[in-house]
XYZ file of C-alpha atoms in Angstrom:
524
model
C 91.171 -59.219 104.400
C 92.110 -57.480 101.140
C 95.536 -56.669 102.523
C 96.080 -60.321 103.525
C 95.013 -61.507 100.060
C 97.477 -59.130 98.418
C 100.289 -60.472 100.594
C 99.506 -64.039 99.552
C 99.371 -62.931 95.919
C 102.709 -61.152 96.272
C 104.296 -64.256 97.817
C 103.091 -66.396 94.900
C 104.307 -63.842 92.339
C 107.776 -63.684 93.924
C 108.062 -67.505 94.041
C 107.014 -67.730 90.386
C 109.494 -64.993 89.396
C 112.343 -66.811 91.183
C 111.434 -70.066 89.440
C 111.193 -68.253 86.090
C 114.636 -66.695 86.391
C 116.138 -69.928 87.707
C 114.891 -71.674 84.539
C 116.138 -68.867 82.271
C 119.590 -68.831 83.911
C 119.962 -72.619 83.879
C 118.957 -73.014 80.229
C 121.038 -69.981 79.194
C 124.176 -71.415 80.806
C 123.533 -74.772 79.163
C 122.947 -73.258 75.704
C 126.030 -71.034 75.922
C 128.267 -73.917 77.031
C 126.992 -76.409 74.427
C 127.177 -74.014 71.453
C 130.248 -71.900 72.262
C 132.314 -73.450 69.440
C 129.672 -72.605 66.821
C 128.998 -69.006 67.875
C 130.544 -65.919 66.279
C 132.088 -62.985 68.121
C 133.460 -64.858 71.147
C 136.913 -63.902 72.384
C 139.136 -65.184 75.222
C 137.838 -63.758 78.497
C 139.294 -63.108 81.929
C 136.686 -64.788 84.180
C 137.446 -68.437 85.024
C 138.667 -69.196 81.521
C 135.280 -68.462 79.896
C 134.978 -66.934 76.449
C 133.621 -63.373 76.275
C 130.753 -62.374 73.953
C 131.889 -59.205 72.144
C 129.780 -59.844 69.024
C 128.019 -56.486 69.438
C 130.253 -53.941 67.670
C 129.010 -50.980 69.706
C 129.777 -52.689 73.009
C 133.086 -54.075 71.705
C 134.275 -50.612 70.661
C 133.176 -48.968 73.904
C 134.726 -51.675 76.084
C 137.957 -51.682 74.078
C 138.337 -47.900 74.190
C 137.312 -47.526 77.828
C 140.881 -47.036 79.163
C 141.664 -44.185 76.736
C 138.220 -42.670 77.286
C 138.853 -42.612 81.034
C 142.241 -40.986 80.452
C 140.664 -38.300 78.250
C 137.871 -38.038 80.852
C 140.395 -37.211 83.583
C 142.550 -34.796 81.581
C 139.710 -32.773 80.051
C 137.585 -32.375 83.164
C 140.512 -31.545 85.449
C 141.830 -28.958 82.975
C 138.417 -27.368 82.399
C 137.528 -27.205 86.093
C 140.954 -25.860 87.072
C 140.888 -23.116 84.412
C 137.311 -22.188 85.312
C 138.189 -21.909 89.012
C 141.490 -20.072 88.542
C 140.252 -17.489 86.013
C 136.617 -17.323 87.228
C 135.342 -17.979 83.701
C 131.676 -17.850 82.749
C 129.836 -19.047 79.632
C 131.862 -17.178 76.992
C 135.240 -18.130 78.422
C 134.269 -21.749 79.094
C 132.839 -22.088 75.600
C 136.301 -21.307 74.182
C 137.973 -23.793 76.542
C 135.548 -26.615 75.759
C 135.522 -25.828 72.022
C 139.326 -26.111 71.882
C 139.474 -29.365 73.880
C 136.523 -30.856 72.003
C 138.078 -30.011 68.629
C 141.247 -31.830 69.725
C 139.052 -34.799 70.659
C 137.172 -34.675 67.335
C 140.426 -34.401 65.370
C 141.539 -37.721 66.865
C 138.152 -39.324 66.171
C 137.469 -37.958 62.683
C 140.705 -36.534 61.307
C 140.182 -34.240 58.322
C 136.417 -34.886 58.410
C 136.153 -32.284 61.169
C 135.876 -29.860 58.247
C 132.483 -31.342 57.305
C 131.223 -30.951 60.878
C 132.308 -27.315 61.114
C 130.924 -26.461 57.673
C 127.464 -27.918 58.364
C 127.417 -26.368 61.843
C 128.219 -22.936 60.363
C 125.514 -23.290 57.697
C 122.939 -24.146 60.358
C 124.055 -21.224 62.557
C 123.683 -18.681 59.762
C 120.316 -20.137 58.758
C 119.124 -19.676 62.346
C 120.456 -16.169 62.720
C 119.100 -14.959 59.379
C 115.659 -16.586 59.367
C 114.771 -17.073 63.053
C 112.300 -14.166 63.006
C 110.449 -15.394 59.931
C 107.097 -17.129 60.025
C 108.284 -20.345 58.349
C 111.572 -20.662 60.230
C 110.695 -23.955 61.960
C 109.920 -25.619 58.611
C 113.191 -24.361 57.131
C 115.189 -25.600 60.125
C 113.651 -29.070 60.022
C 113.991 -29.421 56.244
C 117.651 -28.396 56.347
C 118.552 -30.753 59.191
C 116.634 -33.758 57.861
C 118.244 -33.195 54.446
C 121.687 -33.149 56.092
C 120.841 -36.290 58.071
C 119.794 -38.204 54.947
C 122.631 -36.940 52.737
C 125.207 -37.859 55.386
C 123.928 -41.433 55.313
C 123.443 -41.707 51.547
C 126.985 -40.471 50.824
C 128.475 -42.304 53.854
C 130.037 -39.154 55.280
C 131.129 -37.886 51.830
C 134.430 -38.382 50.125
C 136.863 -35.490 49.735
C 137.348 -36.570 46.132
C 133.731 -35.486 45.471
C 134.907 -31.890 45.895
C 137.935 -32.130 43.656
C 140.735 -34.520 42.755
C 143.253 -32.310 44.524
C 141.463 -33.019 47.844
C 141.359 -36.802 47.424
C 144.487 -37.278 49.580
C 142.440 -36.169 52.628
C 140.435 -39.392 52.379
C 143.477 -41.129 53.893
C 143.042 -39.017 57.057
C 139.464 -39.732 58.083
C 140.284 -40.617 61.703
C 139.286 -43.694 63.701
C 135.521 -43.166 63.944
C 132.940 -42.411 61.235
C 131.902 -38.791 61.774
C 128.423 -39.096 60.236
C 127.436 -41.688 62.868
C 128.134 -39.250 65.722
C 126.593 -36.410 63.742
C 123.090 -37.771 64.364
C 123.327 -36.340 67.870
C 124.724 -33.074 66.514
C 121.605 -32.805 64.320
C 119.439 -32.870 67.455
C 121.579 -30.154 69.017
C 121.394 -27.952 65.923
C 117.591 -28.187 65.964
C 117.553 -27.490 69.700
C 119.692 -24.360 69.279
C 117.548 -23.076 66.416
C 114.187 -23.541 68.122
C 115.386 -22.329 71.541
C 116.695 -19.153 69.891
C 113.516 -18.753 67.814
C 111.290 -19.090 70.910
C 113.469 -16.703 72.924
C 112.878 -13.972 70.344
C 109.138 -14.274 70.852
C 109.400 -14.516 74.660
C 107.458 -17.777 74.607
C 105.300 -17.990 77.738
C 104.467 -21.709 77.800
C 106.611 -22.163 80.906
C 104.828 -21.049 84.092
C 107.787 -20.698 86.456
C 105.727 -19.931 89.587
C 103.490 -22.937 89.069
C 106.491 -25.141 88.363
C 108.297 -24.086 91.549
C 105.236 -25.012 93.626
C 105.409 -28.611 92.412
C 109.201 -29.057 92.178
C 111.119 -29.770 95.389
C 114.481 -29.004 93.687
C 113.410 -25.515 92.601
C 111.734 -24.886 95.974
C 115.106 -25.536 97.639
C 116.624 -22.613 95.749
C 118.308 -24.682 93.023
C 117.113 -25.157 89.445
C 115.997 -28.529 88.101
C 116.822 -29.619 84.569
C 113.286 -28.903 83.321
C 113.477 -25.296 84.540
C 116.881 -24.844 82.905
C 115.513 -26.198 79.655
C 112.370 -24.071 79.572
C 113.941 -20.753 80.563
C 115.552 -18.851 77.699
C 119.125 -17.649 78.203
C 120.213 -14.059 77.478
C 120.311 -13.292 73.750
C 124.092 -12.742 73.897
C 124.520 -16.407 74.850
C 123.134 -17.534 71.490
C 126.571 -16.816 70.059
C 128.663 -18.943 67.701
C 131.262 -19.777 70.371
C 128.694 -21.165 72.828
C 126.773 -22.810 69.985
C 129.887 -24.630 68.746
C 130.901 -25.751 72.242
C 127.357 -27.100 72.660
C 127.461 -29.080 69.402
C 130.831 -30.742 70.038
C 130.939 -30.792 73.871
C 133.296 -33.752 74.361
C 131.598 -35.513 77.333
C 128.301 -35.861 75.441
C 129.509 -35.891 71.837
C 129.645 -39.621 71.056
C 126.499 -40.957 72.731
C 124.727 -38.273 74.743
C 122.580 -38.090 76.867
C 120.877 -35.273 74.990
C 120.786 -31.839 76.605
C 118.891 -28.807 75.284
C 120.785 -25.656 74.332
C 119.135 -23.568 77.056
C 120.109 -26.064 79.775
C 123.673 -26.395 78.443
C 124.330 -22.661 78.070
C 122.981 -21.948 81.565
C 125.242 -24.576 83.156
C 128.222 -23.503 81.095
C 127.733 -20.148 82.793
C 127.027 -21.546 86.278
C 127.978 -25.233 86.853
C 125.310 -27.614 88.137
C 124.845 -27.868 91.916
C 122.044 -30.419 92.094
C 124.460 -33.325 92.570
C 127.268 -33.056 95.117
C 130.736 -34.564 94.729
C 129.727 -37.404 97.058
C 126.590 -38.154 95.064
C 128.543 -38.216 91.787
C 131.132 -40.538 93.374
C 128.378 -42.925 94.526
C 126.834 -42.753 91.050
C 130.222 -43.691 89.584
C 130.616 -46.609 92.001
C 127.221 -47.989 90.995
C 128.291 -47.672 87.352
C 131.455 -49.688 88.081
C 129.367 -52.443 89.718
C 127.081 -52.468 86.682
C 130.130 -52.831 84.410
C 131.184 -55.880 86.437
C 127.657 -57.278 86.023
C 127.964 -56.837 82.243
C 131.267 -58.697 82.283
C 129.602 -61.601 84.081
C 126.720 -61.527 81.597
C 128.927 -61.593 78.490
C 131.273 -64.255 79.904
C 128.534 -66.735 80.820
C 125.504 -65.894 78.625
C 126.110 -65.539 74.874
C 122.734 -64.024 73.985
C 123.882 -61.502 71.400
C 126.144 -63.990 69.689
C 123.198 -66.363 69.230
C 121.218 -63.549 67.595
C 124.015 -62.185 65.389
C 125.194 -65.611 64.199
C 121.655 -66.778 63.344
C 122.113 -69.931 65.412
C 118.886 -69.219 67.270
C 116.989 -70.692 64.282
C 117.973 -74.259 65.241
C 116.723 -73.887 68.827
C 113.446 -74.978 70.390
C 110.645 -72.376 70.899
C 111.468 -72.083 74.613
C 115.150 -71.558 73.886
C 114.338 -68.961 71.219
C 112.285 -67.019 73.775
C 115.138 -67.197 76.307
C 117.630 -65.862 73.750
C 115.240 -63.063 72.702
C 114.595 -62.094 76.305
C 118.320 -62.175 77.034
C 119.125 -59.953 74.031
C 116.669 -57.294 75.240
C 118.311 -57.308 78.700
C 121.798 -57.191 77.146
C 120.809 -54.187 75.022
C 119.374 -52.408 78.060
C 122.513 -52.940 80.158
C 124.776 -51.937 77.249
C 123.064 -48.588 76.733
C 122.771 -48.098 80.489
C 126.559 -48.335 80.836
C 127.402 -46.223 77.784
C 124.989 -43.411 78.582
C 125.841 -43.286 82.289
C 129.568 -43.218 81.600
C 129.260 -40.069 79.503
C 126.740 -38.564 81.921
C 129.259 -38.947 84.757
C 131.854 -37.162 82.620
C 129.391 -34.346 81.918
C 128.388 -34.021 85.580
C 132.013 -33.665 86.680
C 132.413 -31.036 83.955
C 129.520 -29.093 85.495
C 126.699 -29.941 83.067
C 123.768 -32.007 84.326
C 121.741 -33.983 81.812
C 118.668 -36.147 82.109
C 119.126 -39.788 83.089
C 118.593 -42.027 80.074
C 117.747 -45.211 81.980
C 115.693 -44.181 85.035
C 113.834 -47.513 85.129
C 114.861 -51.135 84.639
C 113.683 -52.727 81.400
C 112.054 -55.496 83.461
C 109.843 -52.963 85.245
C 107.897 -51.608 82.253
C 104.476 -52.973 81.370
C 103.286 -50.403 78.814
C 104.875 -48.960 75.707
C 104.588 -45.331 76.762
C 106.467 -45.803 80.041
C 109.036 -48.011 78.287
C 109.977 -45.297 75.788
C 109.999 -42.659 78.506
C 112.476 -44.785 80.441
C 114.653 -46.307 77.688
C 116.144 -43.198 76.048
C 114.613 -40.636 78.388
C 116.645 -37.623 77.253
C 115.735 -38.309 73.606
C 112.113 -38.747 74.638
C 112.137 -35.343 76.348
C 113.778 -33.833 73.272
C 111.051 -35.304 71.041
C 108.316 -33.977 73.347
C 109.765 -30.457 73.419
C 110.770 -30.051 69.779
C 108.310 -32.337 67.930
C 105.343 -33.562 69.959
C 104.213 -30.219 71.422
C 104.781 -28.191 68.192
C 102.817 -30.852 66.261
C 99.800 -30.370 68.510
C 100.575 -32.500 71.553
C 97.889 -34.752 73.003
C 95.214 -33.260 70.734
C 96.782 -35.089 67.774
C 98.457 -37.926 69.633
C 97.312 -40.743 67.339
C 98.809 -38.938 64.321
C 101.894 -37.581 66.079
C 103.231 -41.011 67.060
C 103.572 -41.968 63.370
C 105.518 -38.816 62.511
C 107.753 -39.062 65.585
C 108.614 -42.767 65.375
C 109.285 -42.536 61.634
C 111.713 -39.692 62.354
C 113.335 -41.742 65.135
C 113.835 -44.668 62.737
C 115.378 -42.459 60.034
C 117.503 -40.724 62.660
C 118.987 -44.061 63.727
C 119.775 -45.268 60.207
C 118.407 -45.755 56.682
C 117.336 -49.363 57.129
C 114.051 -51.033 56.279
C 114.063 -53.036 59.525
C 114.129 -49.787 61.527
C 111.138 -48.437 59.598
C 109.366 -51.726 60.385
C 110.292 -51.287 64.056
C 108.873 -47.753 64.042
C 105.599 -48.682 62.375
C 105.155 -51.836 64.456
C 105.607 -49.688 67.569
C 102.947 -47.264 66.319
C 100.545 -50.109 65.544
C 101.024 -51.514 69.049
C 100.888 -48.053 70.662
C 97.570 -46.906 69.192
C 95.396 -49.507 71.032
C 97.261 -48.667 74.246
C 96.480 -44.954 73.827
C 92.791 -45.706 73.234
C 92.580 -48.129 76.177
C 94.335 -45.668 78.502
C 91.880 -42.937 77.540
C 88.975 -45.283 78.313
C 90.614 -46.408 81.570
C 90.845 -42.822 82.828
C 87.086 -42.511 82.516
C 86.492 -45.832 84.311
C 85.580 -45.657 87.997
C 85.497 -48.917 89.940
C 82.421 -48.792 92.179
C 83.090 -52.024 94.068
C 85.914 -54.275 95.194
C 84.936 -56.739 92.459
C 85.093 -53.982 89.845
C 88.555 -52.943 91.033
C 89.696 -56.590 90.953
C 88.420 -57.120 87.401
C 90.016 -53.875 86.233
C 93.359 -54.890 87.761
C 93.214 -58.318 86.106
C 92.371 -56.838 82.709
C 95.214 -54.337 83.125
C 97.608 -57.237 83.837
C 96.440 -59.044 80.690
C 96.921 -55.825 78.691
C 100.410 -55.487 80.191
C 101.305 -59.027 79.106
C 100.153 -58.252 75.557
C 102.158 -55.019 75.544
C 105.384 -56.694 76.725
C 104.981 -59.346 74.017
C 104.485 -56.640 71.371
C 107.466 -54.718 72.718
C 109.723 -57.750 72.378
C 108.505 -58.358 68.830
C 109.094 -54.722 67.774
C 112.595 -54.533 69.272
C 113.683 -57.908 67.947
C 112.437 -56.889 64.481
C 114.208 -53.526 64.575
C 117.501 -54.310 66.256
C 118.179 -58.058 66.224
C 116.630 -60.453 63.692
C 114.763 -58.168 61.286
C 111.226 -58.470 59.843
C 111.890 -61.791 58.049
C 113.259 -63.253 61.270
C 110.129 -62.181 63.136
C 107.912 -63.879 60.531
C 109.903 -67.081 60.964
C 109.791 -66.791 64.774
C 106.009 -66.273 64.890
C 105.480 -69.213 62.516
C 107.714 -71.357 64.717
C 105.872 -70.444 67.920
C 102.485 -71.165 66.330
C 103.479 -74.745 65.562
C 102.276 -77.558 67.806
C 105.386 -77.694 70.007
C 105.432 -73.910 70.286
C 101.875 -73.222 71.439
C 102.441 -74.358 75.032
C 105.621 -72.257 75.115
C 103.653 -69.265 73.822
C 101.085 -69.825 76.572
C 103.864 -70.054 79.171
C 105.466 -66.844 77.885
C 102.172 -64.980 78.067
C 101.483 -66.339 81.575
C 104.947 -65.249 82.721
C 104.426 -61.748 81.340
C 101.008 -61.585 83.011
C 102.499 -62.560 86.379
C 105.416 -60.193 85.822
C 102.977 -57.336 85.154
C 101.123 -58.053 88.399
C 104.446 -58.022 90.248
C 105.162 -54.623 88.700
C 101.780 -53.428 90.011
C 102.918 -54.333 93.527
C 106.185 -52.438 93.011
C 104.223 -49.419 91.755
C 101.821 -49.541 94.720
C 104.712 -49.784 97.191
C 106.369 -46.708 95.650
C 103.132 -44.729 95.777
C 102.720 -45.561 99.478
C 106.305 -44.501 100.216
C 105.670 -41.141 98.531
């Protein structure tokens, strides 16, 4: 009987979801067509004469440079793999090869500013090597790197004229890409190198390899999963400047990641990854190409980001504002999905496996914790390893989230709207943490109790998705003042029924996600 009821519920949820997306698609097409002449950032497209939304600078730059990136992709990986195979090179030899090719790459991107990168990298290396055995090393490492992060932003990558009038001419050779933007990722790598080396000196025993192998099917097969590579220290000789430098500027992951720990990188520089075969990487690349085509369709027919960036969303009805906001979140997800997977493919072909940054679709997340674990997964794992656990882990979870999200906001940029995003996320996350702790202690003793618990969980999921949209729109799209205006608009008479419809849709969407989760658990 229960099984039959769940089938009927699933049928209703699917029908509602189809109707929901049909409405969103129809109104989105109508809005984009009617307002195309008033929107900013639209360029002539190649699909059926439609304009293309390239208003997002990050996507525009990536899309425009994709041909040359693919050319560099092919040359670098074929050269590195051929030299490795012909000369049987291991970590030390490959570090020299990748350092040379990556420096060529960085010279094109940053011109004379490569000097700043090498100077800061050298300062960090000597700090690590000199003070790694001291009691307060971790504090010194963090203070140095956060200071560098902030100074890079405050001085906008520095001017050569700051260091003398005779060097001012170098400001005309700063390359095509601002070095201090990319350096945010280098900061994470410098911290990773320092702490991995520090922990290796003390033979840290947090990683129980035998226990891990029992629960990991990859390691049981005789291979080594990414987690094992990350947690196992490499030989002390591998914490050398050559390998360190190749890690910091490794071309396939330099611009956007995904983020890889030093231990995992150095191990795979020595012995290339074997977890993914050539056929699996090729299939992964094909799926990426299909996703790129999907993005082209999205930006040619649905001008979500242009509505947000041009501010035209303010003249729309509450329903249309919701559709634009929902579309922007999906655009952002697909954009980062394509960028991160492109560079991950490059890294995999080069022999270095990294974590997947987008393991779950944005429309299949009903709580904040799982969303952040799935959105920028490699960064999340980095934060857990180098911040969350050293700060006390789950014992101080309610305090740790404030420290971590504030760091994440500052790491992205020095903007007030990002600080608001971070603190809004923490405010929304704290009730979720408390409720989850209470839910773990709850035991449904009857079918009615299980039903009530499931319904309350769906309501909580709808609230969480709403909060998630608010936080991301505030941080990355319309800013805090825009959110205030949006909330005021939705609370007006003509917006209340839309707000109710939005909440109902998120509630039904959460229940549909429950069915997806249950189906996966049964398949396992």
